[in-house]
Amino acid sequence: MRFFRDRRLLIGNDIETRDVELVSNERPINPRFDDDLRFREKPGGPPRYQDRTEKPVRYFSVVDKENGGVLGYVWAGDEDDAAAYEPRQAAGPKGVNEGMSWIIRLRDAKSRGLLPSQALAELYSEREPGGNGCPLPGSLTSAPNAAAVEALAQAD
C-alpha cells in the first residue's frame, strides 16, 4: 500500500513542498543526507607557526616538574616559519595535555612577531613556565627535520 503525502522540506535556506511517496510505515530519507559535509577550514584564528617542515630544526626536551620524565619536545625551524610541541608517546595523556601550555606560548610568540628560533630560545630560557613541564637544561639540540623529532617522540 502506498501513500502520497505533501511534505514541506527545508533545503538550504528555502522551504520546498514535495510529494513524498511513503510505503506502508516507512519514513522518507531526508534529502539533507546528500549534502556535502566535508570539513573546510576557514581562514582566521590566532596567528600560528606551521606545524611541519622538512628543513632542519632545533628542539629541546620538556620534562615533568615532579618526576623529571620526558613529556615531549618543542621544536622550531626558521626556514618554513615552523614550530610546534610534539608529545612523547610514552608519557601518555600527561604528555599530550602538557602540549597545550606550550602551544599557547608558541602562538603568543608568533603574535609578537618572533621568528620560530627566537620563540624557541625564549621558551628554553624559561625555568618556571606554567603547566606541568619545564625545559630540560642542556637538551637544546638539532634535528634534520620535524619528522625526526616526531619519530623520537614515538620511540619508547
PDB file of C-alpha atoms in Angstrom:
ATOM      1  CA  MET A   1       0.000   0.000   0.000  1.00  0.00           C
ATOM      2  CA  ARG A   2       1.435   3.373  -0.996  1.00  0.00           C
ATOM      3  CA  PHE A   3       0.533   6.739   0.388  1.00  0.00           C
ATOM      4  CA  PHE A   4       1.421  10.121  -1.025  1.00  0.00           C
ATOM      5  CA  ARG A   5       1.776  12.926   1.382  1.00  0.00           C
ATOM      6  CA  ASP A   6       2.534  16.606   0.914  1.00  0.00           C
ATOM      7  CA  ARG A   7       5.752  17.362   2.859  1.00  0.00           C
ATOM      8  CA  ARG A   8       7.471  20.645   3.500  1.00  0.00           C
ATOM      9  CA  LEU A   9      11.233  20.207   3.492  1.00  0.00           C
ATOM     10  CA  LEU A  10      13.886  22.679   4.491  1.00  0.00           C
ATOM     11  CA  ILE A  11      16.518  22.608   1.738  1.00  0.00           C
ATOM     12  CA  GLY A  12      19.290  25.128   2.165  1.00  0.00           C
ATOM     13  CA  ASN A  13      17.503  28.298   3.230  1.00  0.00           C
ATOM     14  CA  ASP A  14      14.342  27.548   1.232  1.00  0.00           C
ATOM     15  CA  ILE A  15      11.285  25.570   2.163  1.00  0.00           C
ATOM     16  CA  GLU A  16      10.059  23.366  -0.647  1.00  0.00           C
ATOM     17  CA  THR A  17       6.885  21.376  -0.895  1.00  0.00           C
ATOM     18  CA  ARG A  18       7.264  17.934  -2.412  1.00  0.00           C
ATOM     19  CA  ASP A  19       5.079  14.905  -2.830  1.00  0.00           C
ATOM     20  CA  VAL A  20       6.773  12.178  -0.892  1.00  0.00           C
ATOM     21  CA  GLU A  21       5.939   8.586  -1.625  1.00  0.00           C
ATOM     22  CA  LEU A  22       5.555   6.521   1.530  1.00  0.00           C
ATOM     23  CA  VAL A  23       5.423   2.748   1.516  1.00  0.00           C
ATOM     24  CA  SER A  24       3.382   1.472   4.474  1.00  0.00           C
ATOM     25  CA  ASN A  25       5.025   2.870   7.643  1.00  0.00           C
ATOM     26  CA  GLU A  26       8.419   3.728   6.096  1.00  0.00           C
ATOM     27  CA  ARG A  27       9.723   7.217   6.575  1.00  0.00           C
ATOM     28  CA  PRO A  28      11.254   9.115   3.670  1.00  0.00           C
ATOM     29  CA  ILE A  29      15.004   9.598   3.592  1.00  0.00           C
ATOM     30  CA  ASN A  30      15.939  13.133   4.448  1.00  0.00           C
ATOM     31  CA  PRO A  31      17.449  14.816   1.352  1.00  0.00           C
ATOM     32  CA  ARG A  32      19.990  16.561   3.591  1.00  0.00           C
ATOM     33  CA  PHE A  33      21.826  13.230   3.875  1.00  0.00           C
ATOM     34  CA  ASP A  34      23.092  14.005   0.367  1.00  0.00           C
ATOM     35  CA  ASP A  35      24.660  17.298   1.484  1.00  0.00           C
ATOM     36  CA  ASP A  36      28.433  17.660   1.233  1.00  0.00           C
ATOM     37  CA  LEU A  37      29.651  17.580   4.836  1.00  0.00           C
ATOM     38  CA  ARG A  38      33.395  17.718   4.261  1.00  0.00           C
ATOM     39  CA  PHE A  39      35.329  19.855   6.732  1.00  0.00           C
ATOM     40  CA  ARG A  40      36.693  23.024   5.189  1.00  0.00           C
ATOM     41  CA  GLU A  41      38.857  25.146   7.429  1.00  0.00           C
ATOM     42  CA  LYS A  42      38.028  28.825   7.314  1.00  0.00           C
ATOM     43  CA  PRO A  43      40.807  31.385   7.437  1.00  0.00           C
ATOM     44  CA  GLY A  44      41.363  33.288  10.633  1.00  0.00           C
ATOM     45  CA  GLY A  45      42.052  32.350  14.204  1.00  0.00           C
ATOM     46  CA  PRO A  46      45.169  33.092  16.190  1.00  0.00           C
ATOM     47  CA  PRO A  47      48.469  33.533  14.352  1.00  0.00           C
ATOM     48  CA  ARG A  48      50.456  30.311  14.417  1.00  0.00           C
ATOM     49  CA  TYR A  49      53.613  28.789  13.088  1.00  0.00           C
ATOM     50  CA  GLN A  50      53.497  25.993  10.524  1.00  0.00           C
ATOM     51  CA  ASP A  51      53.448  22.598  12.206  1.00  0.00           C
ATOM     52  CA  ARG A  52      55.524  20.720   9.589  1.00  0.00           C
ATOM     53  CA  THR A  53      58.856  21.293   7.904  1.00  0.00           C
ATOM     54  CA  GLU A  54      61.340  19.193   6.012  1.00  0.00           C
ATOM     55  CA  LYS A  55      64.089  21.710   6.776  1.00  0.00           C
ATOM     56  CA  PRO A  56      66.499  21.465   9.761  1.00  0.00           C
ATOM     57  CA  VAL A  57      65.062  22.265  13.202  1.00  0.00           C
ATOM     58  CA  ARG A  58      66.298  22.829  16.742  1.00  0.00           C
ATOM     59  CA  TYR A  59      64.445  21.294  19.666  1.00  0.00           C
ATOM     60  CA  PHE A  60      64.549  20.739  23.404  1.00  0.00           C
ATOM     61  CA  SER A  61      63.014  18.218  25.782  1.00  0.00           C
ATOM     62  CA  VAL A  62      60.143  19.149  28.083  1.00  0.00           C
ATOM     63  CA  VAL A  63      60.285  17.272  31.387  1.00  0.00           C
ATOM     64  CA  ASP A  64      57.775  16.763  34.177  1.00  0.00           C
ATOM     65  CA  LYS A  65      58.453  19.156  37.065  1.00  0.00           C
ATOM     66  CA  GLU A  66      57.520  16.452  39.578  1.00  0.00           C
ATOM     67  CA  ASN A  67      59.421  13.372  38.428  1.00  0.00           C
ATOM     68  CA  GLY A  68      61.723  14.556  35.605  1.00  0.00           C
ATOM     69  CA  GLY A  69      60.221  12.231  32.990  1.00  0.00           C
ATOM     70  CA  VAL A  70      60.234  13.485  29.402  1.00  0.00           C
ATOM     71  CA  LEU A  71      56.750  14.695  28.390  1.00  0.00           C
ATOM     72  CA  GLY A  72      57.533  15.895  24.878  1.00  0.00           C
ATOM     73  CA  TYR A  73      59.632  18.124  22.667  1.00  0.00           C
ATOM     74  CA  VAL A  74      59.355  21.718  21.443  1.00  0.00           C
ATOM     75  CA  TRP A  75      60.955  22.288  18.045  1.00  0.00           C
ATOM     76  CA  ALA A  76      61.374  25.231  15.660  1.00  0.00           C
ATOM     77  CA  GLY A  77      62.749  25.983  12.207  1.00  0.00           C
ATOM     78  CA  ASP A  78      63.003  29.450  10.671  1.00  0.00           C
ATOM     79  CA  GLU A  79      63.174  28.385   7.005  1.00  0.00           C
ATOM     80  CA  ASP A  80      59.495  27.358   6.868  1.00  0.00           C
ATOM     81  CA  ASP A  81      58.320  29.566   9.771  1.00  0.00           C
ATOM     82  CA  ALA A  82      57.532  26.375  11.704  1.00  0.00           C
ATOM     83  CA  ALA A  83      57.382  25.480  15.392  1.00  0.00           C
ATOM     84  CA  ALA A  84      55.381  23.002  17.451  1.00  0.00           C
ATOM     85  CA  TYR A  85      55.162  20.796  20.519  1.00  0.00           C
ATOM     86  CA  GLU A  86      55.428  17.034  19.959  1.00  0.00           C
ATOM     87  CA  PRO A  87      54.129  14.890  22.841  1.00  0.00           C
ATOM     88  CA  ARG A  88      56.152  11.828  23.799  1.00  0.00           C
ATOM     89  CA  GLN A  89      54.061   8.701  23.301  1.00  0.00           C
ATOM     90  CA  ALA A  90      55.490   7.011  26.415  1.00  0.00           C
ATOM     91  CA  ALA A  91      54.308   9.973  28.547  1.00  0.00           C
ATOM     92  CA  GLY A  92      50.682   9.115  27.717  1.00  0.00           C
ATOM     93  CA  PRO A  93      47.878  11.619  28.365  1.00  0.00           C
ATOM     94  CA  LYS A  94      50.076  13.760  30.591  1.00  0.00           C
ATOM     95  CA  GLY A  95      52.432  14.426  27.661  1.00  0.00           C
ATOM     96  CA  VAL A  96      49.536  15.281  25.346  1.00  0.00           C
ATOM     97  CA  ASN A  97      47.880  17.561  27.892  1.00  0.00           C
ATOM     98  CA  GLU A  98      51.141  19.381  28.568  1.00  0.00           C
ATOM     99  CA  GLY A  99      51.220  20.390  24.913  1.00  0.00           C
ATOM    100  CA  MET A 100      48.510  22.993  25.297  1.00  0.00           C
ATOM    101  CA  SER A 101      50.593  25.244  27.542  1.00  0.00           C
ATOM    102  CA  TRP A 102      53.496  25.125  25.042  1.00  0.00           C
ATOM    103  CA  ILE A 103      51.227  25.690  22.044  1.00  0.00           C
ATOM    104  CA  ILE A 104      49.712  28.754  23.735  1.00  0.00           C
ATOM    105  CA  ARG A 105      53.204  30.155  24.337  1.00  0.00           C
ATOM    106  CA  LEU A 106      54.190  29.484  20.724  1.00  0.00           C
ATOM    107  CA  ARG A 107      51.067  31.285  19.482  1.00  0.00           C
ATOM    108  CA  ASP A 108      51.856  34.211  21.772  1.00  0.00           C
ATOM    109  CA  ALA A 109      55.392  34.391  20.362  1.00  0.00           C
ATOM    110  CA  LYS A 110      54.027  34.310  16.807  1.00  0.00           C
ATOM    111  CA  SER A 111      51.567  37.113  17.585  1.00  0.00           C
ATOM    112  CA  ARG A 112      54.508  39.212  18.840  1.00  0.00           C
ATOM    113  CA  GLY A 113      56.301  38.668  15.520  1.00  0.00           C
ATOM    114  CA  LEU A 114      59.110  36.450  16.805  1.00  0.00           C
ATOM    115  CA  LEU A 115      60.900  34.091  14.452  1.00  0.00           C
ATOM    116  CA  PRO A 116      60.496  30.425  15.418  1.00  0.00           C
ATOM    117  CA  SER A 117      64.130  30.263  16.615  1.00  0.00           C
ATOM    118  CA  GLN A 118      63.570  33.331  18.803  1.00  0.00           C
ATOM    119  CA  ALA A 119      60.430  31.747  20.259  1.00  0.00           C
ATOM    120  CA  LEU A 120      62.340  28.519  20.933  1.00  0.00           C
ATOM    121  CA  ALA A 121      65.153  30.416  22.687  1.00  0.00           C
ATOM    122  CA  GLU A 122      62.624  32.326  24.802  1.00  0.00           C
ATOM    123  CA  LEU A 123      60.763  29.161  25.817  1.00  0.00           C
ATOM    124  CA  TYR A 124      64.003  27.304  26.527  1.00  0.00           C
ATOM    125  CA  SER A 125      65.201  30.092  28.825  1.00  0.00           C
ATOM    126  CA  GLU A 126      62.022  29.947  30.966  1.00  0.00           C
ATOM    127  CA  ARG A 127      62.900  27.915  34.049  1.00  0.00           C
ATOM    128  CA  GLU A 128      59.456  28.060  35.672  1.00  0.00           C
ATOM    129  CA  PRO A 129      56.893  28.161  32.869  1.00  0.00           C
ATOM    130  CA  GLY A 130      53.240  27.434  33.532  1.00  0.00           C
ATOM    131  CA  GLY A 131      51.987  23.884  33.184  1.00  0.00           C
ATOM    132  CA  ASN A 132      53.494  20.666  34.487  1.00  0.00           C
ATOM    133  CA  GLY A 133      56.612  20.710  32.344  1.00  0.00           C
ATOM    134  CA  CYS A 134      59.787  22.707  32.003  1.00  0.00           C
ATOM    135  CA  PRO A 135      62.741  22.682  29.575  1.00  0.00           C
ATOM    136  CA  LEU A 136      65.438  20.140  30.364  1.00  0.00           C
ATOM    137  CA  PRO A 137      68.701  22.087  30.782  1.00  0.00           C
ATOM    138  CA  GLY A 138      71.300  21.097  28.204  1.00  0.00           C
ATOM    139  CA  SER A 139      68.769  19.408  25.915  1.00  0.00           C
ATOM    140  CA  LEU A 140      68.694  22.042  23.141  1.00  0.00           C
ATOM    141  CA  THR A 141      69.953  20.308  20.001  1.00  0.00           C
ATOM    142  CA  SER A 142      69.395  19.959  16.234  1.00  0.00           C
ATOM    143  CA  ALA A 143      67.462  17.528  14.055  1.00  0.00           C
ATOM    144  CA  PRO A 144      67.306  17.161  10.258  1.00  0.00           C
ATOM    145  CA  ASN A 145      63.558  17.954  10.218  1.00  0.00           C
ATOM    146  CA  ALA A 146      60.328  17.864  12.232  1.00  0.00           C
ATOM    147  CA  ALA A 147      59.732  14.215  11.287  1.00  0.00           C
ATOM    148  CA  ALA A 148      62.923  13.252  13.156  1.00  0.00           C
ATOM    149  CA  VAL A 149      61.587  14.892  16.328  1.00  0.00           C
ATOM    150  CA  GLU A 150      58.227  13.178  15.809  1.00  0.00           C
ATOM    151  CA  ALA A 151      59.995   9.823  15.438  1.00  0.00           C
ATOM    152  CA  LEU A 152      61.913  10.492  18.661  1.00  0.00           C
ATOM    153  CA  ALA A 153      58.613  11.223  20.418  1.00  0.00           C
ATOM    154  CA  GLN A 154      57.068   7.983  19.119  1.00  0.00           C
ATOM    155  CA  ALA A 155      60.027   5.851  20.192  1.00  0.00           C
ATOM    156  CA  ASP A 156      59.767   4.160  23.571  1.00  0.00           C
TER     157      ASP A 156
END
